[in-house]
């Protein structure tokens, strides 16, 4: 009696949880528009440069008191509306990050960000990476590019 109670209380819930989790995961992965992406912010994605996105105005070197000001040009109509993210890294550490949401530019093929500016003053000398990422309005596809600059 005591051993069957142990199985019902401890072992049966574990077995049922594993079985239920397996069924749910198999069903999710069978959907054609779903994918299992355990590391969405991996370094391989960050350092990949797409030809359809470019950084305009990034200099090789800035002084401590000069702002880093850039604009972004996108040549892919799939990204005519979406969210733009600009991140500055020092090694693997994020120094600054800006998000410009609902950027729609297809009508006049403008430079991004629209009706806003990316302008940051970085006050520590060193080498930095600037990563620009554009996500489409459905949040399914992204394009990225990066550039390097130095603060002296």
PDB file of C-alpha atoms in Angstrom:
ATOM      1  CA  UNK A   1       0.000   0.000   0.000  1.00  0.00           C
ATOM      2  CA  UNK A   2       2.774   2.443   0.938  1.00  0.00           C
ATOM      3  CA  UNK A   3       4.799   1.733  -2.218  1.00  0.00           C
ATOM      4  CA  UNK A   4       1.826   2.244  -4.515  1.00  0.00           C
ATOM      5  CA  UNK A   5       1.134   5.562  -2.759  1.00  0.00           C
ATOM      6  CA  UNK A   6       4.754   6.625  -3.417  1.00  0.00           C
ATOM      7  CA  UNK A   7       4.352   5.818  -7.125  1.00  0.00           C
ATOM      8  CA  UNK A   8       1.095   7.743  -7.374  1.00  0.00           C
ATOM      9  CA  UNK A   9       2.376  10.793  -5.470  1.00  0.00           C
ATOM     10  CA  UNK A  10       5.963  11.088  -6.769  1.00  0.00           C
ATOM     11  CA  UNK A  11       6.696   9.003  -9.855  1.00  0.00           C
ATOM     12  CA  UNK A  12       3.424   9.285 -11.793  1.00  0.00           C
ATOM     13  CA  UNK A  13       3.463  13.143 -11.926  1.00  0.00           C
ATOM     14  CA  UNK A  14       7.041  13.115 -13.251  1.00  0.00           C
ATOM     15  CA  UNK A  15       6.241  10.570 -15.954  1.00  0.00           C
ATOM     16  CA  UNK A  16       3.075  12.417 -16.976  1.00  0.00           C
ATOM     17  CA  UNK A  17       4.913  15.776 -17.070  1.00  0.00           C
ATOM     18  CA  UNK A  18       7.612  14.417 -19.366  1.00  0.00           C
ATOM     19  CA  UNK A  19       5.058  12.776 -21.645  1.00  0.00           C
ATOM     20  CA  UNK A  20       2.897  15.916 -21.810  1.00  0.00           C
ATOM     21  CA  UNK A  21       5.940  18.137 -22.488  1.00  0.00           C
ATOM     22  CA  UNK A  22       7.062  15.841 -25.298  1.00  0.00           C
ATOM     23  CA  UNK A  23       3.641  15.910 -26.941  1.00  0.00           C
ATOM     24  CA  UNK A  24       3.391  19.722 -26.702  1.00  0.00           C
ATOM     25  CA  UNK A  25       6.912  20.276 -28.066  1.00  0.00           C
ATOM     26  CA  UNK A  26       6.319  17.866 -30.957  1.00  0.00           C
ATOM     27  CA  UNK A  27       3.079  19.652 -31.828  1.00  0.00           C
ATOM     28  CA  UNK A  28       4.738  23.102 -31.732  1.00  0.00           C
ATOM     29  CA  UNK A  29       7.597  21.998 -33.969  1.00  0.00           C
ATOM     30  CA  UNK A  30       5.169  20.513 -36.505  1.00  0.00           C
ATOM     31  CA  UNK A  31       3.734  23.957 -37.243  1.00  0.00           C
ATOM     32  CA  UNK A  32       5.292  25.195 -40.498  1.00  0.00           C
ATOM     33  CA  UNK A  33       5.891  28.758 -39.338  1.00  0.00           C
ATOM     34  CA  UNK A  34       7.455  27.868 -35.976  1.00  0.00           C
ATOM     35  CA  UNK A  35      11.058  27.188 -35.112  1.00  0.00           C
ATOM     36  CA  UNK A  36      12.996  26.372 -31.984  1.00  0.00           C
ATOM     37  CA  UNK A  37      15.582  29.124 -31.536  1.00  0.00           C
ATOM     38  CA  UNK A  38      17.246  28.692 -28.178  1.00  0.00           C
ATOM     39  CA  UNK A  39      19.834  31.494 -28.630  1.00  0.00           C
ATOM     40  CA  UNK A  40      18.220  34.315 -30.644  1.00  0.00           C
ATOM     41  CA  UNK A  41      20.932  36.837 -29.781  1.00  0.00           C
ATOM     42  CA  UNK A  42      23.945  34.712 -30.730  1.00  0.00           C
ATOM     43  CA  UNK A  43      27.158  36.384 -31.936  1.00  0.00           C
ATOM     44  CA  UNK A  44      26.858  34.802 -35.390  1.00  0.00           C
ATOM     45  CA  UNK A  45      23.688  36.824 -36.003  1.00  0.00           C
ATOM     46  CA  UNK A  46      25.155  40.045 -34.657  1.00  0.00           C
ATOM     47  CA  UNK A  47      28.270  40.045 -36.810  1.00  0.00           C
ATOM     48  CA  UNK A  48      26.505  39.064 -40.035  1.00  0.00           C
ATOM     49  CA  UNK A  49      26.385  41.940 -42.497  1.00  0.00           C
ATOM     50  CA  UNK A  50      23.486  42.101 -44.938  1.00  0.00           C
ATOM     51  CA  UNK A  51      23.828  43.934 -48.243  1.00  0.00           C
ATOM     52  CA  UNK A  52      20.333  45.430 -47.918  1.00  0.00           C
ATOM     53  CA  UNK A  53      21.182  47.529 -44.855  1.00  0.00           C
ATOM     54  CA  UNK A  54      23.973  50.064 -44.498  1.00  0.00           C
ATOM     55  CA  UNK A  55      25.175  52.555 -41.912  1.00  0.00           C
ATOM     56  CA  UNK A  56      25.497  56.144 -43.151  1.00  0.00           C
ATOM     57  CA  UNK A  57      27.776  58.640 -41.386  1.00  0.00           C
ATOM     58  CA  UNK A  58      29.837  56.328 -39.164  1.00  0.00           C
ATOM     59  CA  UNK A  59      33.366  57.704 -38.823  1.00  0.00           C
ATOM     60  CA  UNK A  60      36.418  55.616 -37.964  1.00  0.00           C
ATOM     61  CA  UNK A  61      37.369  57.847 -35.052  1.00  0.00           C
ATOM     62  CA  UNK A  62      35.629  60.256 -32.670  1.00  0.00           C
ATOM     63  CA  UNK A  63      36.849  62.421 -29.824  1.00  0.00           C
ATOM     64  CA  UNK A  64      35.375  62.001 -26.362  1.00  0.00           C
ATOM     65  CA  UNK A  65      33.271  65.154 -26.672  1.00  0.00           C
ATOM     66  CA  UNK A  66      31.970  64.395 -30.202  1.00  0.00           C
ATOM     67  CA  UNK A  67      28.666  62.606 -30.625  1.00  0.00           C
ATOM     68  CA  UNK A  68      28.418  59.428 -32.697  1.00  0.00           C
ATOM     69  CA  UNK A  69      25.665  60.222 -35.191  1.00  0.00           C
ATOM     70  CA  UNK A  70      24.465  57.776 -37.821  1.00  0.00           C
ATOM     71  CA  UNK A  71      21.584  57.087 -40.137  1.00  0.00           C
ATOM     72  CA  UNK A  72      20.547  53.797 -41.706  1.00  0.00           C
ATOM     73  CA  UNK A  73      19.666  53.048 -45.329  1.00  0.00           C
ATOM     74  CA  UNK A  74      17.599  49.959 -46.176  1.00  0.00           C
ATOM     75  CA  UNK A  75      17.178  48.675 -49.748  1.00  0.00           C
ATOM     76  CA  UNK A  76      14.855  45.727 -49.069  1.00  0.00           C
ATOM     77  CA  UNK A  77      11.126  46.435 -49.504  1.00  0.00           C
ATOM     78  CA  UNK A  78      10.304  43.573 -47.112  1.00  0.00           C
ATOM     79  CA  UNK A  79      11.468  45.922 -44.346  1.00  0.00           C
ATOM     80  CA  UNK A  80       9.516  49.004 -45.474  1.00  0.00           C
ATOM     81  CA  UNK A  81       7.979  49.099 -41.981  1.00  0.00           C
ATOM     82  CA  UNK A  82       9.485  47.710 -38.827  1.00  0.00           C
ATOM     83  CA  UNK A  83      11.575  48.329 -35.745  1.00  0.00           C
ATOM     84  CA  UNK A  84      15.144  49.652 -35.859  1.00  0.00           C
ATOM     85  CA  UNK A  85      17.622  48.905 -33.063  1.00  0.00           C
ATOM     86  CA  UNK A  86      21.058  50.514 -32.752  1.00  0.00           C
ATOM     87  CA  UNK A  87      23.444  49.039 -30.183  1.00  0.00           C
ATOM     88  CA  UNK A  88      26.992  50.075 -29.275  1.00  0.00           C
ATOM     89  CA  UNK A  89      29.211  47.362 -27.789  1.00  0.00           C
ATOM     90  CA  UNK A  90      32.535  47.527 -26.002  1.00  0.00           C
ATOM     91  CA  UNK A  91      33.705  43.941 -26.333  1.00  0.00           C
ATOM     92  CA  UNK A  92      30.676  41.924 -25.265  1.00  0.00           C
ATOM     93  CA  UNK A  93      29.241  44.651 -23.034  1.00  0.00           C
ATOM     94  CA  UNK A  94      26.449  46.922 -24.212  1.00  0.00           C
ATOM     95  CA  UNK A  95      27.389  50.585 -23.879  1.00  0.00           C
ATOM     96  CA  UNK A  96      24.173  52.061 -25.261  1.00  0.00           C
ATOM     97  CA  UNK A  97      21.120  50.815 -27.092  1.00  0.00           C
ATOM     98  CA  UNK A  98      18.378  52.731 -28.883  1.00  0.00           C
ATOM     99  CA  UNK A  99      15.147  51.462 -30.379  1.00  0.00           C
ATOM    100  CA  UNK A 100      13.155  53.258 -33.033  1.00  0.00           C
ATOM    101  CA  UNK A 101       9.776  51.572 -33.363  1.00  0.00           C
ATOM    102  CA  UNK A 102       7.364  51.594 -36.331  1.00  0.00           C
ATOM    103  CA  UNK A 103       9.782  53.006 -38.869  1.00  0.00           C
ATOM    104  CA  UNK A 104       7.898  53.163 -42.195  1.00  0.00           C
ATOM    105  CA  UNK A 105       9.861  54.573 -45.101  1.00  0.00           C
ATOM    106  CA  UNK A 106       8.883  52.830 -48.347  1.00  0.00           C
ATOM    107  CA  UNK A 107       6.948  55.761 -49.783  1.00  0.00           C
ATOM    108  CA  UNK A 108       9.876  58.177 -49.916  1.00  0.00           C
ATOM    109  CA  UNK A 109      12.809  55.760 -49.316  1.00  0.00           C
ATOM    110  CA  UNK A 110      14.077  57.879 -46.421  1.00  0.00           C
ATOM    111  CA  UNK A 111      17.057  57.323 -44.211  1.00  0.00           C
ATOM    112  CA  UNK A 112      16.265  55.946 -40.763  1.00  0.00           C
ATOM    113  CA  UNK A 113      15.426  56.797 -38.046  1.00  0.00           C
ATOM    114  CA  UNK A 114      12.505  58.840 -39.329  1.00  0.00           C
ATOM    115  CA  UNK A 115      11.669  62.003 -37.357  1.00  0.00           C
ATOM    116  CA  UNK A 116      14.395  61.133 -34.843  1.00  0.00           C
ATOM    117  CA  UNK A 117      18.203  60.985 -34.520  1.00  0.00           C
ATOM    118  CA  UNK A 118      20.706  58.479 -33.237  1.00  0.00           C
ATOM    119  CA  UNK A 119      23.290  60.595 -31.451  1.00  0.00           C
ATOM    120  CA  UNK A 120      25.324  59.312 -28.519  1.00  0.00           C
ATOM    121  CA  UNK A 121      28.369  60.718 -26.727  1.00  0.00           C
ATOM    122  CA  UNK A 122      30.665  57.963 -25.464  1.00  0.00           C
ATOM    123  CA  UNK A 123      33.020  59.276 -22.805  1.00  0.00           C
ATOM    124  CA  UNK A 124      35.493  56.396 -22.470  1.00  0.00           C
ATOM    125  CA  UNK A 125      38.334  55.934 -24.960  1.00  0.00           C
ATOM    126  CA  UNK A 126      38.500  52.575 -26.704  1.00  0.00           C
ATOM    127  CA  UNK A 127      37.302  50.559 -29.669  1.00  0.00           C
ATOM    128  CA  UNK A 128      33.575  50.011 -30.124  1.00  0.00           C
ATOM    129  CA  UNK A 129      31.241  48.014 -32.357  1.00  0.00           C
ATOM    130  CA  UNK A 130      28.021  49.549 -33.608  1.00  0.00           C
ATOM    131  CA  UNK A 131      25.341  47.016 -34.582  1.00  0.00           C
ATOM    132  CA  UNK A 132      22.206  48.005 -36.495  1.00  0.00           C
ATOM    133  CA  UNK A 133      19.283  45.587 -36.668  1.00  0.00           C
ATOM    134  CA  UNK A 134      16.005  46.055 -38.538  1.00  0.00           C
ATOM    135  CA  UNK A 135      13.064  43.763 -37.794  1.00  0.00           C
ATOM    136  CA  UNK A 136      10.072  43.593 -40.141  1.00  0.00           C
ATOM    137  CA  UNK A 137       6.643  44.619 -38.885  1.00  0.00           C
ATOM    138  CA  UNK A 138       5.659  40.981 -38.236  1.00  0.00           C
ATOM    139  CA  UNK A 139       8.745  40.464 -36.040  1.00  0.00           C
ATOM    140  CA  UNK A 140       9.753  37.395 -38.083  1.00  0.00           C
ATOM    141  CA  UNK A 141      12.670  38.558 -40.250  1.00  0.00           C
ATOM    142  CA  UNK A 142      15.696  40.689 -39.427  1.00  0.00           C
ATOM    143  CA  UNK A 143      18.611  42.203 -41.258  1.00  0.00           C
ATOM    144  CA  UNK A 144      21.748  43.412 -39.514  1.00  0.00           C
ATOM    145  CA  UNK A 145      24.992  45.156 -40.181  1.00  0.00           C
ATOM    146  CA  UNK A 146      27.817  46.403 -38.012  1.00  0.00           C
ATOM    147  CA  UNK A 147      30.693  48.839 -38.022  1.00  0.00           C
ATOM    148  CA  UNK A 148      33.676  49.651 -35.835  1.00  0.00           C
ATOM    149  CA  UNK A 149      34.871  52.979 -34.491  1.00  0.00           C
ATOM    150  CA  UNK A 150      37.364  54.298 -31.974  1.00  0.00           C
ATOM    151  CA  UNK A 151      36.986  56.950 -29.267  1.00  0.00           C
ATOM    152  CA  UNK A 152      40.165  58.899 -28.476  1.00  0.00           C
TER     153      UNK A 152
END
